[in-house]
PDB file of C-alpha atoms in Angstrom:
ATOM      1  CA  MET A   1       0.189  -0.077   0.130  1.00 58.00           C
ATOM      2  CA  GLY A   2       2.804   2.440   0.772  1.00 65.00           C
ATOM      3  CA  SER A   3       4.392   1.937  -2.715  1.00 76.00           C
ATOM      4  CA  ILE A   4       1.225   3.068  -4.204  1.00 83.00           C
ATOM      5  CA  TRP A   5       1.140   6.430  -2.398  1.00 84.00           C
ATOM      6  CA  MET A   6       4.962   6.684  -3.443  1.00 83.00           C
ATOM      7  CA  PHE A   7       3.763   6.502  -7.032  1.00 88.00           C
ATOM      8  CA  ILE A   8       0.785   8.841  -6.831  1.00 89.00           C
ATOM      9  CA  SER A   9       3.166  11.341  -4.942  1.00 90.00           C
ATOM     10  CA  ALA A  10       6.085  11.090  -7.430  1.00 90.00           C
ATOM     11  CA  SER A  11       3.606  11.346 -10.321  1.00 93.00           C
ATOM     12  CA  VAL A  12       2.021  14.447  -8.577  1.00 94.00           C
ATOM     13  CA  GLY A  13       5.676  16.260  -8.318  1.00 92.00           C
ATOM     14  CA  LEU A  14       6.581  14.803 -11.710  1.00 94.00           C
ATOM     15  CA  VAL A  15       3.612  16.936 -13.423  1.00 95.00           C
ATOM     16  CA  MET A  16       3.278  19.774 -11.328  1.00 95.00           C
ATOM     17  CA  ASN A  17       7.128  20.548 -11.809  1.00 92.00           C
ATOM     18  CA  LEU A  18       7.428  20.302 -15.342  1.00 92.00           C
ATOM     19  CA  TYR A  19       4.128  22.076 -15.695  1.00 93.00           C
ATOM     20  CA  LEU A  20       5.534  25.496 -13.683  1.00 91.00           C
ATOM     21  CA  GLY A  21       9.063  24.552 -14.629  1.00 88.00           C
ATOM     22  CA  LEU A  22       8.403  24.625 -18.267  1.00 88.00           C
ATOM     23  CA  GLY A  23       5.695  27.370 -18.222  1.00 88.00           C
ATOM     24  CA  LEU A  24       8.352  29.749 -16.664  1.00 87.00           C
ATOM     25  CA  ARG A  25      11.290  28.774 -18.806  1.00 81.00           C
ATOM     26  CA  LYS A  26      11.265  32.119 -21.180  1.00 82.00           C
ATOM     27  CA  GLU A  27      11.788  34.310 -18.253  1.00 81.00           C
ATOM     28  CA  ASP A  28      14.763  36.281 -18.527  1.00 78.00           C
ATOM     29  CA  HIS A  29      15.162  37.277 -14.574  1.00 79.00           C
ATOM     30  CA  ILE A  30      17.998  35.400 -13.017  1.00 76.00           C
ATOM     31  CA  ASN A  31      15.758  34.390 -10.070  1.00 80.00           C
ATOM     32  CA  VAL A  32      13.025  32.928 -12.294  1.00 83.00           C
ATOM     33  CA  LYS A  33      15.958  31.141 -13.950  1.00 81.00           C
ATOM     34  CA  SER A  34      17.015  29.681 -10.490  1.00 80.00           C
ATOM     35  CA  ALA A  35      13.483  28.746  -9.711  1.00 84.00           C
ATOM     36  CA  VAL A  36      13.306  27.035 -13.067  1.00 85.00           C
ATOM     37  CA  LEU A  37      16.385  24.937 -12.547  1.00 81.00           C
ATOM     38  CA  HIS A  38      15.258  23.866  -8.870  1.00 82.00           C
ATOM     39  CA  MET A  39      11.997  22.693 -10.520  1.00 88.00           C
ATOM     40  CA  ILE A  40      13.343  21.068 -13.328  1.00 84.00           C
ATOM     41  CA  GLY A  41      15.663  19.367 -10.994  1.00 82.00           C
ATOM     42  CA  ASP A  42      12.364  18.335  -8.725  1.00 86.00           C
ATOM     43  CA  ALA A  43      10.873  16.692 -11.733  1.00 89.00           C
ATOM     44  CA  MET A  44      14.074  14.566 -12.285  1.00 84.00           C
ATOM     45  CA  ALA A  45      14.132  13.405  -8.967  1.00 86.00           C
ATOM     46  CA  SER A  46      10.494  12.735  -9.109  1.00 90.00           C
ATOM     47  CA  ALA A  47      11.070  10.752 -12.704  1.00 90.00           C
ATOM     48  CA  GLY A  48      13.747   8.741 -10.791  1.00 87.00           C
ATOM     49  CA  VAL A  49      11.583   7.881  -7.687  1.00 87.00           C
ATOM     50  CA  ILE A  50       8.943   6.502 -10.529  1.00 91.00           C
ATOM     51  CA  ILE A  51      11.728   4.835 -12.775  1.00 90.00           C
ATOM     52  CA  GLY A  52      13.494   3.312  -9.692  1.00 89.00           C
ATOM     53  CA  GLY A  53      10.547   2.300  -7.964  1.00 88.00           C
ATOM     54  CA  LEU A  54       9.168   0.509 -11.009  1.00 90.00           C
ATOM     55  CA  ILE A  55      12.318  -1.263 -11.585  1.00 90.00           C
ATOM     56  CA  ILE A  56      12.738  -2.710  -8.003  1.00 88.00           C
ATOM     57  CA  LEU A  57       9.116  -3.339  -8.249  1.00 87.00           C
ATOM     58  CA  PHE A  58       9.341  -5.666 -11.233  1.00 90.00           C
ATOM     59  CA  THR A  59      13.164  -7.189 -10.600  1.00 91.00           C
ATOM     60  CA  GLY A  60      14.379  -6.578  -7.016  1.00 88.00           C
ATOM     61  CA  TRP A  61      17.105  -4.996  -8.267  1.00 90.00           C
ATOM     62  CA  ASN A  62      17.493  -2.654  -5.212  1.00 89.00           C
ATOM     63  CA  ILE A  63      20.997  -1.121  -6.486  1.00 92.00           C
ATOM     64  CA  VAL A  64      18.722   1.153  -8.743  1.00 91.00           C
ATOM     65  CA  ASP A  65      17.658   3.345  -6.320  1.00 86.00           C
ATOM     66  CA  PRO A  66      21.241   4.914  -5.262  1.00 90.00           C
ATOM     67  CA  ILE A  67      22.264   4.831  -8.945  1.00 92.00           C
ATOM     68  CA  LEU A  68      19.765   6.887  -9.833  1.00 88.00           C
ATOM     69  CA  SER A  69      19.977   8.923  -7.028  1.00 86.00           C
ATOM     70  CA  VAL A  70      23.816   9.682  -7.577  1.00 90.00           C
ATOM     71  CA  LEU A  71      22.825  10.554 -11.705  1.00 87.00           C
ATOM     72  CA  ILE A  72      20.186  13.116 -10.264  1.00 82.00           C
ATOM     73  CA  ALA A  73      22.617  14.689  -8.186  1.00 84.00           C
ATOM     74  CA  PHE A  74      25.029  15.147 -10.635  1.00 85.00           C
ATOM     75  CA  LEU A  75      22.869  16.404 -13.084  1.00 78.00           C
ATOM     76  CA  ILE A  76      21.598  19.162 -10.744  1.00 76.00           C
ATOM     77  CA  ALA A  77      25.070  20.019  -9.850  1.00 80.00           C
ATOM     78  CA  LEU A  78      25.740  20.628 -13.576  1.00 77.00           C
ATOM     79  CA  GLY A  79      22.578  22.745 -13.915  1.00 71.00           C
ATOM     80  CA  PHE A  80      23.864  24.669 -10.586  1.00 72.00           C
ATOM     81  CA  GLY A  81      27.411  25.141 -11.857  1.00 72.00           C
ATOM     82  CA  ARG A  82      26.036  26.567 -15.179  1.00 69.00           C
ATOM     83  CA  MET A  83      23.595  28.914 -13.035  1.00 68.00           C
ATOM     84  CA  GLU A  84      26.775  30.229 -11.214  1.00 67.00           C
ATOM     85  CA  ASN A  85      28.931  31.037 -14.174  1.00 66.00           C
ATOM     86  CA  CYS A  86      26.192  32.902 -15.617  1.00 65.00           C
ATOM     87  CA  LYS A  87      25.668  34.767 -12.270  1.00 60.00           C
ATOM     88  CA  ALA A  88      29.219  35.364 -12.608  1.00 56.00           C
ATOM     89  CA  ASP A  89      29.258  36.470 -15.793  1.00 55.00           C
ATOM     90  CA  ASN A  90      26.210  38.755 -15.760  1.00 54.00           C
ATOM     91  CA  ARG A  91      27.186  42.871 -15.332  1.00 49.00           C
ATOM     92  CA  ASN A  92      23.491  43.796 -15.524  1.00 49.00           C
ATOM     93  CA  PHE A  93      22.545  44.148 -11.856  1.00 47.00           C
ATOM     94  CA  ASN A  94      18.928  44.092 -12.173  1.00 50.00           C
ATOM     95  CA  GLY A  95      19.014  40.366 -12.988  1.00 51.00           C
ATOM     96  CA  ARG A  96      17.851  40.308 -16.477  1.00 51.00           C
ATOM     97  CA  TYR A  97      20.282  39.036 -19.053  1.00 49.00           C
ATOM     98  CA  THR A  98      20.923  41.255 -22.019  1.00 44.00           C
ATOM     99  CA  GLU A  99      22.394  39.078 -24.374  1.00 41.00           C
ATOM    100  CA  ARG A 100      23.022  35.743 -22.667  1.00 48.00           C
ATOM    101  CA  LYS A 101      20.395  33.518 -22.345  1.00 50.00           C
ATOM    102  CA  LEU A 102      20.755  30.757 -19.599  1.00 49.00           C
ATOM    103  CA  PHE A 103      19.089  27.480 -21.400  1.00 50.00           C
ATOM    104  CA  ARG A 104      20.488  27.954 -25.014  1.00 52.00           C
ATOM    105  CA  LYS A 105      23.539  26.163 -26.709  1.00 49.00           C
ATOM    106  CA  SER A 106      26.770  28.068 -25.823  1.00 46.00           C
ATOM    107  CA  ASN A 107      28.603  29.543 -28.763  1.00 47.00           C
ATOM    108  CA  GLY A 108      31.741  29.321 -27.164  1.00 47.00           C
ATOM    109  CA  ASN A 109      32.146  33.034 -26.385  1.00 44.00           C
ATOM    110  CA  ASN A 110      30.489  32.862 -22.821  1.00 43.00           C
ATOM    111  CA  SER A 111      28.821  30.579 -20.481  1.00 43.00           C
ATOM    112  CA  CYS A 112      25.155  31.595 -20.745  1.00 49.00           C
ATOM    113  CA  SER A 113      24.623  31.653 -24.698  1.00 41.00           C
TER     114      SER A 113
END
């Protein structure tokens, strides 16, 4: 019975974090960008709980839980590092990026493109 509530709560968390995170992803303010990264990280954690729970449920392979936890932590750390680089490069103190965009591919000129 406890695993049903785990799947329900992880599914609700996944849907809500994706909805809010993807809905706000076009905002240019650094605080909103940080919140979006946080929501996407939470969505990844919820997806990891669902995937890990299903694998454990059907295979009994319990090692998948710490493996997914480390993978999710690594992905969140990469996003945090990118945000910190953008904050360090940003010279516009109102929190808005003039030419740098956090979620676009880098063109090699700066870390926020």
